[in-house]
């Protein structure tokens, strides 16, 4: 190990290369893992796309190399296109440039840790003879679900049939059929095609899987995935806790409105509901209005992230956030604060926050758990349904807003969680998970480093 790490001399330096697809929720954990590996003495080079490129100045000690991907199709960047179309377009755009960038690195590459949704990069690295680890920025449960999709289709569960929605998903309990990974507007064959590309790349090229999760919440899922893939799995999360990057220095693709922290300072402890659907999820105008009226009608103070482009049907590329319904401001009576992007980790860590209404992106779930904040779940697509099911039924730290977003139900759910007894129990359990999360050690990371050096 050590001699291979030494700069210069007879041995060429061996670097670990990391590559993430340019999504907010993938880049952030990847850069945290990069910093952690660097802190353990490994030389780290981050390959990245020009689109959503990270700012090297924020990550001292890491080397950055752009891959100059082929121009992205509209589907890869438009907020309206579905996640599967984005993933396919990105994989196509990066395949050749990634391979070229990796092949032309001056240093010897010890191993490439690449985005586990990026079959193009896994394949390219494998073909170049570079050992590959897949970095999953979702849960182990979500990857098990993903790999099971062709089997579930063959068994007749997909496409979904209304009468089967509440049946347990075979082999994936506690998931029901309705909780399975889903991408609206794309057909089952398309989804199976993508999954097969990922699964084939994993089987052909990958020597191990790295997860941003921890044993206390996913031990059984991790054990199952190791068995199913016959590959070592490293649960190195929660990465944002272990890496201890102070939030202001974090990679952010949007500028957070830090003014909301002062607004929170003026609220009483646990009185505010934080509402955010992450960086990609959208709702239609009707659902947006029901959310707005439900929040205002609940009487509960709230901090709501309303992103430009978050409401579907607006003009493409619109910079301004969607307008609030007429008369809402009056109804909110100063109880609501609306921002276009929040410093989420700091918000969740703030005393004033009582609960989090989330779309159930995996990063959001981990961040909420790590601060002991219970959740109101409104999953929108992809693995979010899986995550929501674990939040509500496996860990008991959250409840559903309801399948239909309707103002009365919203207001009821919000009050139940914020001031009801059920809410108090969920908060208690969230606190316990918080303790377990902070006890998650870097042992898994140590074994990952050992493994990388042995490859
Ligand atoms: N986030 C943020 N400010 C916001 C909304 C989201 O900083 O106003 C961050 C959040 O902390 C998380 C990431 O964006 O780290 C969203 O990732 P997640 O996996 O939850 O959802 P995605 O955006 O990938 O759907």
Short mmCIF file of C-alpha atoms and ligand atoms in Angstrom, two decimals:
data_model
loop_
_atom_site.label_atom_id
_atom_site.label_comp_id
_atom_site.label_asym_id
_atom_site.label_seq_id
_atom_site.Cartn_x
_atom_site.Cartn_y
_atom_site.Cartn_z
CA UNK A 1 0.00 0.00 0.00
CA UNK A 2 2.22 2.77 1.24
CA UNK A 3 4.86 2.59 -1.41
CA UNK A 4 2.21 2.78 -4.10
CA UNK A 5 0.94 6.00 -2.57
CA UNK A 6 4.29 7.71 -2.48
CA UNK A 7 4.64 10.49 -5.00
CA UNK A 8 7.41 10.21 -7.60
CA UNK A 9 10.21 7.67 -7.31
CA UNK A 10 10.09 4.55 -9.37
CA UNK A 11 6.44 3.96 -8.73
CA UNK A 12 3.89 6.00 -10.51
CA UNK A 13 1.43 7.54 -8.08
CA UNK A 14 -1.78 5.57 -7.79
CA UNK A 15 -4.94 7.63 -7.59
CA UNK A 16 -8.52 6.83 -6.81
CA UNK A 17 -10.79 8.33 -9.46
CA UNK A 18 -14.33 9.34 -8.56
CA UNK A 19 -17.11 10.14 -11.00
CA UNK A 20 -20.70 11.18 -10.33
CA UNK A 21 -23.61 12.01 -12.59
CA UNK A 22 -24.26 15.77 -12.35
CA UNK A 23 -27.29 15.60 -10.03
CA UNK A 24 -27.21 17.53 -6.80
CA UNK A 25 -28.06 14.43 -4.76
CA UNK A 26 -25.25 12.41 -6.40
CA UNK A 27 -22.48 15.01 -6.55
CA UNK A 28 -22.69 15.97 -2.90
CA UNK A 29 -22.19 12.49 -1.39
CA UNK A 30 -19.52 11.73 -4.02
CA UNK A 31 -17.52 14.80 -3.08
CA UNK A 32 -17.85 13.92 0.60
CA UNK A 33 -16.54 10.42 -0.04
CA UNK A 34 -13.71 11.97 -2.07
CA UNK A 35 -12.76 14.18 0.88
CA UNK A 36 -12.89 11.23 3.28
CA UNK A 37 -10.62 9.09 1.09
CA UNK A 38 -8.24 12.01 0.72
CA UNK A 39 -8.15 12.47 4.49
CA UNK A 40 -7.03 8.83 4.74
CA UNK A 41 -4.01 9.54 2.57
CA UNK A 42 -5.28 8.46 -0.82
CA UNK A 43 -4.67 10.65 -3.85
CA UNK A 44 -8.08 11.48 -5.32
CA UNK A 45 -9.03 12.77 -8.76
CA UNK A 46 -12.63 13.74 -9.44
CA UNK A 47 -13.75 13.45 -13.04
CA UNK A 48 -16.81 15.58 -13.70
CA UNK A 49 -19.10 16.78 -16.45
CA UNK A 50 -19.05 20.39 -17.65
CA UNK A 51 -22.74 20.51 -16.82
CA UNK A 52 -23.17 21.28 -13.08
CA UNK A 53 -19.40 21.24 -12.64
CA UNK A 54 -18.22 21.36 -9.00
CA UNK A 55 -16.14 24.32 -7.86
CA UNK A 56 -12.57 23.06 -7.16
CA UNK A 57 -11.93 26.03 -4.85
CA UNK A 58 -14.38 24.52 -2.37
CA UNK A 59 -12.55 21.21 -2.25
CA UNK A 60 -8.91 21.70 -1.40
CA UNK A 61 -6.78 18.59 -1.72
CA UNK A 62 -8.82 17.07 -4.53
CA UNK A 63 -7.80 17.16 -8.20
CA UNK A 64 -10.56 17.92 -10.71
CA UNK A 65 -10.59 16.90 -14.37
CA UNK A 66 -13.50 17.77 -16.68
CA UNK A 67 -14.57 15.08 -19.14
CA UNK A 68 -16.12 17.54 -21.64
CA UNK A 69 -19.18 15.47 -22.38
CA UNK A 70 -20.86 15.59 -25.77
CA UNK A 71 -23.56 18.31 -25.80
CA UNK A 72 -26.48 17.24 -23.64
CA UNK A 73 -29.87 16.76 -25.21
CA UNK A 74 -32.68 18.88 -23.80
CA UNK A 75 -34.02 15.85 -21.95
CA UNK A 76 -30.93 15.76 -19.75
CA UNK A 77 -31.37 19.28 -18.48
CA UNK A 78 -35.04 20.16 -18.71
CA UNK A 79 -36.86 20.04 -15.35
CA UNK A 80 -39.88 18.62 -17.15
CA UNK A 81 -38.29 15.47 -18.52
CA UNK A 82 -38.52 12.35 -16.40
CA UNK A 83 -35.60 11.00 -14.46
CA UNK A 84 -35.19 7.96 -16.67
CA UNK A 85 -34.90 10.09 -19.82
CA UNK A 86 -32.28 12.16 -17.99
CA UNK A 87 -30.31 9.09 -16.92
CA UNK A 88 -30.33 7.62 -20.43
CA UNK A 89 -29.30 10.92 -22.04
CA UNK A 90 -26.48 11.46 -19.54
CA UNK A 91 -25.15 7.93 -19.93
CA UNK A 92 -25.09 8.37 -23.69
CA UNK A 93 -23.38 11.75 -23.49
CA UNK A 94 -20.62 10.73 -21.11
CA UNK A 95 -19.65 7.26 -22.41
CA UNK A 96 -16.91 8.21 -24.88
CA UNK A 97 -15.59 11.36 -23.11
CA UNK A 98 -15.40 9.55 -19.76
CA UNK A 99 -13.44 6.71 -21.28
CA UNK A 100 -11.09 9.12 -22.98
CA UNK A 101 -10.54 11.21 -19.84
CA UNK A 102 -9.87 8.12 -17.73
CA UNK A 103 -7.49 6.66 -20.30
CA UNK A 104 -5.50 9.87 -20.57
CA UNK A 105 -4.88 10.41 -16.84
CA UNK A 106 -1.16 10.68 -16.20
CA UNK A 107 -1.30 8.77 -12.90
CA UNK A 108 -1.83 5.07 -12.52
CA UNK A 109 -5.39 4.48 -11.41
CA UNK A 110 -5.85 2.26 -8.37
CA UNK A 111 -9.59 2.16 -8.71
CA UNK A 112 -12.54 4.11 -10.12
CA UNK A 113 -15.46 4.77 -7.79
CA UNK A 114 -18.27 5.64 -10.17
CA UNK A 115 -21.92 6.54 -9.89
CA UNK A 116 -23.90 3.33 -9.58
CA UNK A 117 -26.53 4.67 -12.02
CA UNK A 118 -23.88 5.30 -14.63
CA UNK A 119 -23.46 2.06 -16.53
CA UNK A 120 -21.55 3.91 -19.24
CA UNK A 121 -18.78 4.83 -16.81
CA UNK A 122 -18.73 1.42 -15.10
CA UNK A 123 -18.42 -0.27 -18.49
CA UNK A 124 -15.77 2.14 -19.79
CA UNK A 125 -13.59 1.76 -16.69
CA UNK A 126 -14.01 -2.01 -16.79
CA UNK A 127 -12.98 -2.13 -20.44
CA UNK A 128 -9.86 -0.14 -19.63
CA UNK A 129 -8.95 -2.75 -17.01
CA UNK A 130 -9.46 -0.34 -14.10
CA UNK A 131 -11.00 -1.90 -10.95
CA UNK A 132 -14.44 -0.38 -10.41
CA UNK A 133 -16.53 0.26 -7.31
CA UNK A 134 -20.12 1.39 -7.79
CA UNK A 135 -21.17 4.27 -5.54
CA UNK A 136 -24.88 4.16 -4.82
CA UNK A 137 -26.32 7.43 -3.59
CA UNK A 138 -29.61 5.71 -2.82
CA UNK A 139 -30.48 3.08 -0.22
CA UNK A 140 -29.60 -0.61 -0.30
CA UNK A 141 -33.36 -1.31 -0.35
CA UNK A 142 -33.72 0.84 -3.46
CA UNK A 143 -30.95 -1.01 -5.28
CA UNK A 144 -32.53 -4.37 -4.38
CA UNK A 145 -35.81 -3.08 -5.76
CA UNK A 146 -34.14 -1.85 -8.92
CA UNK A 147 -32.39 -5.13 -9.63
CA UNK A 148 -35.68 -7.01 -9.08
CA UNK A 149 -37.61 -5.06 -11.73
CA UNK A 150 -37.18 -7.55 -14.60
CA UNK A 151 -38.18 -10.42 -12.25
CA UNK A 152 -41.27 -8.49 -11.08
CA UNK A 153 -42.25 -7.79 -14.66
CA UNK A 154 -41.92 -11.46 -15.59
CA UNK A 155 -44.03 -12.37 -12.55
CA UNK A 156 -46.79 -10.03 -13.76
CA UNK A 157 -46.48 -7.30 -11.12
CA UNK A 158 -45.33 -4.69 -13.64
CA UNK A 159 -46.78 -2.66 -15.21
CA UNK A 160 -48.84 -1.96 -12.09
CA UNK A 161 -52.31 -3.41 -11.79
CA UNK A 162 -54.68 -1.46 -9.61
CA UNK A 163 -55.84 -4.57 -7.71
CA UNK A 164 -52.29 -5.61 -6.79
CA UNK A 165 -51.09 -2.29 -5.41
CA UNK A 166 -51.49 -3.29 -1.76
CA UNK A 167 -49.95 -6.75 -2.12
CA UNK A 168 -46.52 -7.30 -0.63
CA UNK A 169 -43.79 -7.06 -3.29
CA UNK A 170 -42.35 -10.60 -3.31
CA UNK A 171 -38.82 -10.75 -1.95
CA UNK A 172 -38.83 -7.05 -1.15
CA UNK A 173 -40.89 -6.81 2.04
CA UNK A 174 -41.77 -4.41 3.69
CA UNK A 175 -42.42 -2.92 0.26
CA UNK A 176 -45.86 -3.27 -1.28
CA UNK A 177 -46.37 -3.18 -5.01
CA UNK A 178 -47.38 0.49 -4.72
CA UNK A 179 -44.02 1.31 -3.11
CA UNK A 180 -41.90 -0.02 -5.94
CA UNK A 181 -39.63 2.25 -7.95
CA UNK A 182 -41.74 4.07 -10.46
CA UNK A 183 -41.15 6.60 -13.18
CA UNK A 184 -44.33 8.18 -14.44
CA UNK A 185 -44.67 8.48 -18.17
CA UNK A 186 -42.13 5.81 -19.02
CA UNK A 187 -43.05 2.26 -19.88
CA UNK A 188 -41.91 -0.88 -18.15
CA UNK A 189 -39.73 -2.00 -21.05
CA UNK A 190 -37.84 1.26 -21.01
CA UNK A 191 -37.30 0.95 -17.27
CA UNK A 192 -36.22 -2.69 -17.64
CA UNK A 193 -33.78 -1.65 -20.36
CA UNK A 194 -32.11 0.84 -18.06
CA UNK A 195 -32.05 -1.55 -15.11
CA UNK A 196 -30.56 -4.29 -17.28
CA UNK A 197 -27.79 -1.94 -18.42
CA UNK A 198 -26.96 -1.12 -14.80
CA UNK A 199 -27.16 -4.76 -13.66
CA UNK A 200 -25.00 -5.95 -16.58
CA UNK A 201 -22.39 -3.29 -15.86
CA UNK A 202 -22.34 -4.25 -12.19
CA UNK A 203 -21.92 -7.94 -12.98
CA UNK A 204 -19.31 -7.40 -15.69
CA UNK A 205 -17.17 -4.63 -14.23
CA UNK A 206 -17.72 -4.02 -10.54
CA UNK A 207 -15.64 -5.29 -7.60
CA UNK A 208 -17.80 -3.86 -4.84
CA UNK A 209 -20.67 -1.53 -3.97
CA UNK A 210 -20.41 1.54 -1.78
CA UNK A 211 -23.59 2.81 -0.13
CA UNK A 212 -24.36 6.09 1.58
CA UNK A 213 -26.30 4.30 4.31
CA UNK A 214 -25.56 2.77 7.73
CA UNK A 215 -26.07 -0.59 9.39
CA UNK A 216 -28.53 0.57 12.06
CA UNK A 217 -31.18 1.36 9.44
CA UNK A 218 -30.38 -1.12 6.67
CA UNK A 219 -28.45 -4.11 8.05
CA UNK A 220 -30.80 -6.77 6.58
CA UNK A 221 -30.94 -5.04 3.17
CA UNK A 222 -27.15 -4.78 3.06
CA UNK A 223 -26.73 -8.44 3.92
CA UNK A 224 -29.20 -9.42 1.20
CA UNK A 225 -27.59 -7.33 -1.49
CA UNK A 226 -24.14 -8.78 -0.72
CA UNK A 227 -25.60 -12.25 -1.07
CA UNK A 228 -27.53 -11.46 -4.23
CA UNK A 229 -24.63 -9.82 -6.03
CA UNK A 230 -21.83 -11.86 -4.42
CA UNK A 231 -19.97 -8.59 -3.98
CA UNK A 232 -18.72 -6.78 -0.89
CA UNK A 233 -20.92 -3.87 0.16
CA UNK A 234 -19.53 -0.95 2.17
CA UNK A 235 -22.06 1.11 4.13
CA UNK A 236 -20.02 4.27 4.59
CA UNK A 237 -22.83 6.65 5.51
CA UNK A 238 -24.18 8.95 6.62
CA UNK A 239 -21.46 10.62 4.55
CA UNK A 240 -22.43 14.16 5.49
CA UNK A 241 -21.96 13.31 9.19
CA UNK A 242 -18.67 11.51 8.78
CA UNK A 243 -17.13 14.04 6.43
CA UNK A 244 -18.02 16.95 8.72
CA UNK A 245 -17.85 19.45 5.89
CA UNK A 246 -19.28 22.61 7.40
CA UNK A 247 -22.52 23.20 5.49
CA UNK A 248 -21.62 26.67 4.17
CA UNK A 249 -18.64 25.16 2.35
CA UNK A 250 -20.80 22.53 0.76
CA UNK A 251 -21.21 22.09 -2.92
CA UNK A 252 -24.50 23.70 -3.80
CA UNK A 253 -25.88 24.01 -7.27
CA UNK A 254 -28.16 26.82 -6.16
CA UNK A 255 -27.45 29.72 -3.83
CA UNK A 256 -29.22 29.06 -0.51
CA UNK A 257 -31.29 31.84 1.02
CA UNK A 258 -29.59 32.10 4.41
CA UNK A 259 -32.05 34.74 5.57
CA UNK A 260 -34.44 31.96 6.55
CA UNK A 261 -32.10 31.00 9.41
CA UNK A 262 -32.69 34.38 11.07
CA UNK A 263 -36.42 33.89 10.51
CA UNK A 264 -36.14 30.52 12.27
CA UNK A 265 -34.22 32.10 15.14
CA UNK A 266 -37.33 34.08 15.98
CA UNK A 267 -39.55 30.93 16.26
CA UNK A 268 -40.09 28.74 19.30
CA UNK A 269 -38.45 25.29 19.44
CA UNK A 270 -40.03 22.57 17.27
CA UNK A 271 -42.77 24.92 16.03
CA UNK A 272 -41.89 25.10 12.32
CA UNK A 273 -42.58 22.61 9.52
CA UNK A 274 -39.86 22.58 6.84
CA UNK A 275 -41.23 21.78 3.38
CA UNK A 276 -39.05 20.83 0.41
CA UNK A 277 -39.32 18.53 -2.58
CA UNK A 278 -35.58 18.48 -3.27
CA UNK A 279 -33.82 19.53 -6.43
CA UNK A 280 -35.78 17.68 -9.12
CA UNK A 281 -39.33 16.75 -8.11
CA UNK A 282 -42.16 18.81 -9.58
CA UNK A 283 -45.88 19.10 -8.87
CA UNK A 284 -48.70 20.34 -11.06
CA UNK A 285 -50.37 23.67 -10.43
CA UNK A 286 -53.41 22.12 -8.72
CA UNK A 287 -51.30 20.13 -6.24
CA UNK A 288 -49.11 23.18 -5.60
CA UNK A 289 -52.17 25.23 -4.70
CA UNK A 290 -53.54 22.51 -2.42
CA UNK A 291 -50.16 22.33 -0.66
CA UNK A 292 -50.20 26.11 -0.25
CA UNK A 293 -53.74 26.33 1.12
CA UNK A 294 -53.26 23.28 3.31
CA UNK A 295 -50.11 24.74 4.84
CA UNK A 296 -51.70 28.14 5.37
CA UNK A 297 -54.86 26.54 6.79
CA UNK A 298 -53.00 24.32 9.27
CA UNK A 299 -52.06 27.28 11.42
CA UNK A 300 -48.57 25.79 11.75
CA UNK A 301 -45.58 28.02 10.93
CA UNK A 302 -43.72 26.72 7.87
CA UNK A 303 -40.60 27.28 5.82
CA UNK A 304 -41.26 26.24 2.23
CA UNK A 305 -38.76 25.79 -0.58
CA UNK A 306 -40.50 26.82 -3.81
CA UNK A 307 -37.98 26.30 -6.61
CA UNK A 308 -38.24 28.01 -9.99
CA UNK A 309 -39.56 25.33 -12.36
CA UNK A 310 -41.01 23.26 -9.50
CA UNK A 311 -44.55 23.63 -10.81
CA UNK A 312 -45.07 21.88 -14.12
CA UNK A 313 -46.60 23.74 -17.01
CA UNK A 314 -44.66 26.98 -16.47
CA UNK A 315 -42.54 28.44 -19.27
CA UNK A 316 -39.43 26.34 -19.94
CA UNK A 317 -36.24 27.58 -18.32
CA UNK A 318 -38.22 29.99 -16.18
CA UNK A 319 -36.03 31.74 -13.62
CA UNK A 320 -38.78 33.11 -11.40
CA UNK A 321 -40.45 30.87 -8.83
CA UNK A 322 -44.10 30.02 -9.52
CA UNK A 323 -46.56 32.63 -8.24
CA UNK A 324 -48.45 31.87 -5.01
CA UNK A 325 -52.24 31.61 -5.17
CA UNK A 326 -54.06 34.94 -4.79
CA UNK A 327 -54.96 35.70 -1.19
CA UNK A 328 -52.50 33.18 0.30
CA UNK A 329 -50.22 35.78 1.86
CA UNK A 330 -53.19 37.14 3.80
CA UNK A 331 -54.13 33.69 5.03
CA UNK A 332 -50.52 32.91 6.09
CA UNK A 333 -50.43 36.00 8.34
CA UNK A 334 -46.65 35.98 8.53
CA UNK A 335 -46.62 32.33 9.62
CA UNK A 336 -45.08 31.15 6.36
CA UNK A 337 -41.64 31.85 4.91
CA UNK A 338 -40.95 30.98 1.29
CA UNK A 339 -37.48 30.64 -0.24
CA UNK A 340 -36.24 29.38 -3.61
CA UNK A 341 -33.46 27.25 -2.04
CA UNK A 342 -32.68 26.63 1.63
CA UNK A 343 -29.47 25.74 3.45
CA UNK A 344 -31.21 22.46 4.23
CA UNK A 345 -28.80 20.84 6.65
CA UNK A 346 -28.64 23.95 8.78
CA UNK A 347 -32.41 24.30 8.63
CA UNK A 348 -32.94 20.71 9.77
CA UNK A 349 -30.43 21.22 12.58
CA UNK A 350 -32.26 24.33 13.79
CA UNK A 351 -34.13 24.12 17.09
CA UNK A 352 -37.21 25.71 15.59
CA UNK A 353 -37.82 22.82 13.17
CA UNK A 354 -40.46 20.34 14.33
CA UNK A 355 -40.89 18.20 11.23
CA UNK A 356 -39.96 17.88 7.56
CA UNK A 357 -42.44 17.50 4.70
CA UNK A 358 -40.21 15.74 2.17
CA UNK A 359 -40.34 14.15 -1.27
CA UNK A 360 -38.17 11.40 0.27
CA UNK A 361 -34.98 11.83 -1.73
CA UNK A 362 -32.39 9.64 -0.01
CA UNK A 363 -30.17 12.58 1.01
CA UNK A 364 -33.11 14.38 2.56
CA UNK A 365 -34.09 11.26 4.51
CA UNK A 366 -30.55 10.80 5.86
CA UNK A 367 -30.29 14.48 6.75
CA UNK A 368 -33.62 14.39 8.57
CA UNK A 369 -32.71 11.21 10.48
CA UNK A 370 -29.36 12.67 11.48
CA UNK A 371 -31.12 15.63 13.08
CA UNK A 372 -33.85 13.56 14.72
CA UNK A 373 -36.59 15.26 12.69
CA UNK A 374 -39.80 13.27 11.93
CA UNK A 375 -41.22 13.40 8.42
CA UNK A 376 -44.35 13.90 6.40
CA UNK A 377 -43.78 11.89 3.24
CA UNK A 378 -44.84 12.81 -0.28
CA UNK A 379 -42.83 10.57 -2.61
CA UNK A 380 -42.92 11.62 -6.26
CA UNK A 381 -40.87 9.20 -8.38
CA UNK A 382 -37.98 6.74 -8.64
CA UNK A 383 -36.79 5.37 -5.28
CA UNK A 384 -38.78 7.91 -3.25
CA UNK A 385 -41.69 5.50 -2.72
CA UNK A 386 -39.27 2.91 -1.36
CA UNK A 387 -37.75 5.44 1.05
CA UNK A 388 -41.18 6.65 2.15
CA UNK A 389 -42.22 3.10 3.05
CA UNK A 390 -39.14 2.59 5.22
CA UNK A 391 -39.73 5.95 6.93
CA UNK A 392 -43.36 5.20 7.76
CA UNK A 393 -43.41 1.43 8.28
CA UNK A 394 -39.90 0.21 9.04
CA UNK A 395 -38.47 3.01 11.14
CA UNK A 396 -41.74 4.63 12.27
CA UNK A 397 -40.40 8.14 11.96
CA UNK A 398 -42.98 9.60 9.61
CA UNK A 399 -46.47 9.52 8.16
CA UNK A 400 -48.07 10.02 4.75
CA UNK A 401 -49.56 13.31 3.58
CA UNK A 402 -52.12 11.21 1.73
CA UNK A 403 -52.27 9.90 -1.78
CA UNK A 404 -54.27 12.84 -3.02
CA UNK A 405 -52.89 16.24 -2.12
CA UNK A 406 -55.96 18.11 -0.94
CA UNK A 407 -55.96 21.15 1.37
CA UNK A 408 -58.09 19.75 4.21
CA UNK A 409 -56.09 16.54 4.38
CA UNK A 410 -52.84 18.44 4.18
CA UNK A 411 -53.83 20.68 7.08
CA UNK A 412 -54.90 17.62 9.13
CA UNK A 413 -51.70 15.68 8.45
CA UNK A 414 -49.57 18.71 9.26
CA UNK A 415 -51.25 19.30 12.63
CA UNK A 416 -51.21 15.58 13.48
CA UNK A 417 -47.46 15.42 12.99
CA UNK A 418 -46.60 18.79 14.51
CA UNK A 419 -48.79 18.81 17.60
CA UNK A 420 -50.44 15.38 17.88
CA UNK A 421 -49.42 12.40 20.01
CA UNK A 422 -48.53 10.30 16.99
CA UNK A 423 -46.17 13.05 15.97
CA UNK A 424 -44.56 13.03 19.39
CA UNK A 425 -43.95 9.26 19.15
CA UNK A 426 -42.42 9.64 15.71
CA UNK A 427 -40.18 12.42 16.99
CA UNK A 428 -39.08 10.17 19.85
CA UNK A 429 -38.12 7.40 17.43
CA UNK A 430 -36.42 9.91 15.13
CA UNK A 431 -34.31 10.99 18.12
CA UNK A 432 -33.27 7.40 18.69
CA UNK A 433 -32.24 7.02 15.04
CA UNK A 434 -30.31 10.25 15.36
CA UNK A 435 -28.28 8.74 18.17
CA UNK A 436 -27.61 5.62 16.12
CA UNK A 437 -26.63 7.71 13.13
CA UNK A 438 -24.14 9.70 15.14
CA UNK A 439 -22.74 6.44 16.48
CA UNK A 440 -22.15 5.17 12.94
CA UNK A 441 -18.39 4.89 12.80
CA UNK A 442 -15.85 5.17 10.07
CA UNK A 443 -14.98 1.46 10.38
CA UNK A 444 -16.71 0.75 7.08
CA UNK A 445 -14.65 3.48 5.49
CA UNK A 446 -11.46 1.96 6.87
CA UNK A 447 -12.33 -1.38 5.33
CA UNK A 448 -13.19 0.37 2.06
CA UNK A 449 -9.73 1.96 2.02
CA UNK A 450 -8.11 -1.42 2.74
CA UNK A 451 -10.12 -2.96 -0.05
CA UNK A 452 -9.17 -0.23 -2.53
CA UNK A 453 -5.50 -0.74 -1.72
CA UNK A 454 -5.87 -4.49 -2.24
CA UNK A 455 -7.43 -4.21 -5.70
N1 LIG B 1 -31.31 20.80 -0.65
C1 LIG B 1 -30.87 22.02 -0.20
N2 LIG B 1 -31.75 23.07 -0.22
C2 LIG B 1 -33.03 22.94 -0.63
C3 LIG B 1 -33.46 21.68 -1.08
C4 LIG B 1 -32.58 20.62 -1.07
O1 LIG B 1 -29.72 22.17 0.21
O2 LIG B 1 -33.75 23.93 -0.62
C5 LIG B 1 -30.35 19.68 -0.65
C6 LIG B 1 -30.66 18.67 0.42
O3 LIG B 1 -30.02 19.03 1.62
C7 LIG B 1 -30.15 17.37 -0.17
C8 LIG B 1 -30.27 17.59 -1.67
O4 LIG B 1 -30.47 18.98 -1.86
O5 LIG B 1 -28.81 17.16 0.18
C9 LIG B 1 -31.44 16.85 -2.28
O6 LIG B 1 -31.12 15.52 -2.39
P1 LIG B 1 -32.24 14.40 -2.25
O7 LIG B 1 -31.56 13.09 -2.42
O8 LIG B 1 -33.01 14.59 -1.00
O9 LIG B 1 -33.27 14.70 -3.40
P2 LIG B 1 -33.11 14.96 -4.99
O10 LIG B 1 -32.92 16.41 -5.15
O11 LIG B 1 -31.93 14.16 -5.48
O12 LIG B 1 -34.41 14.48 -5.53
#
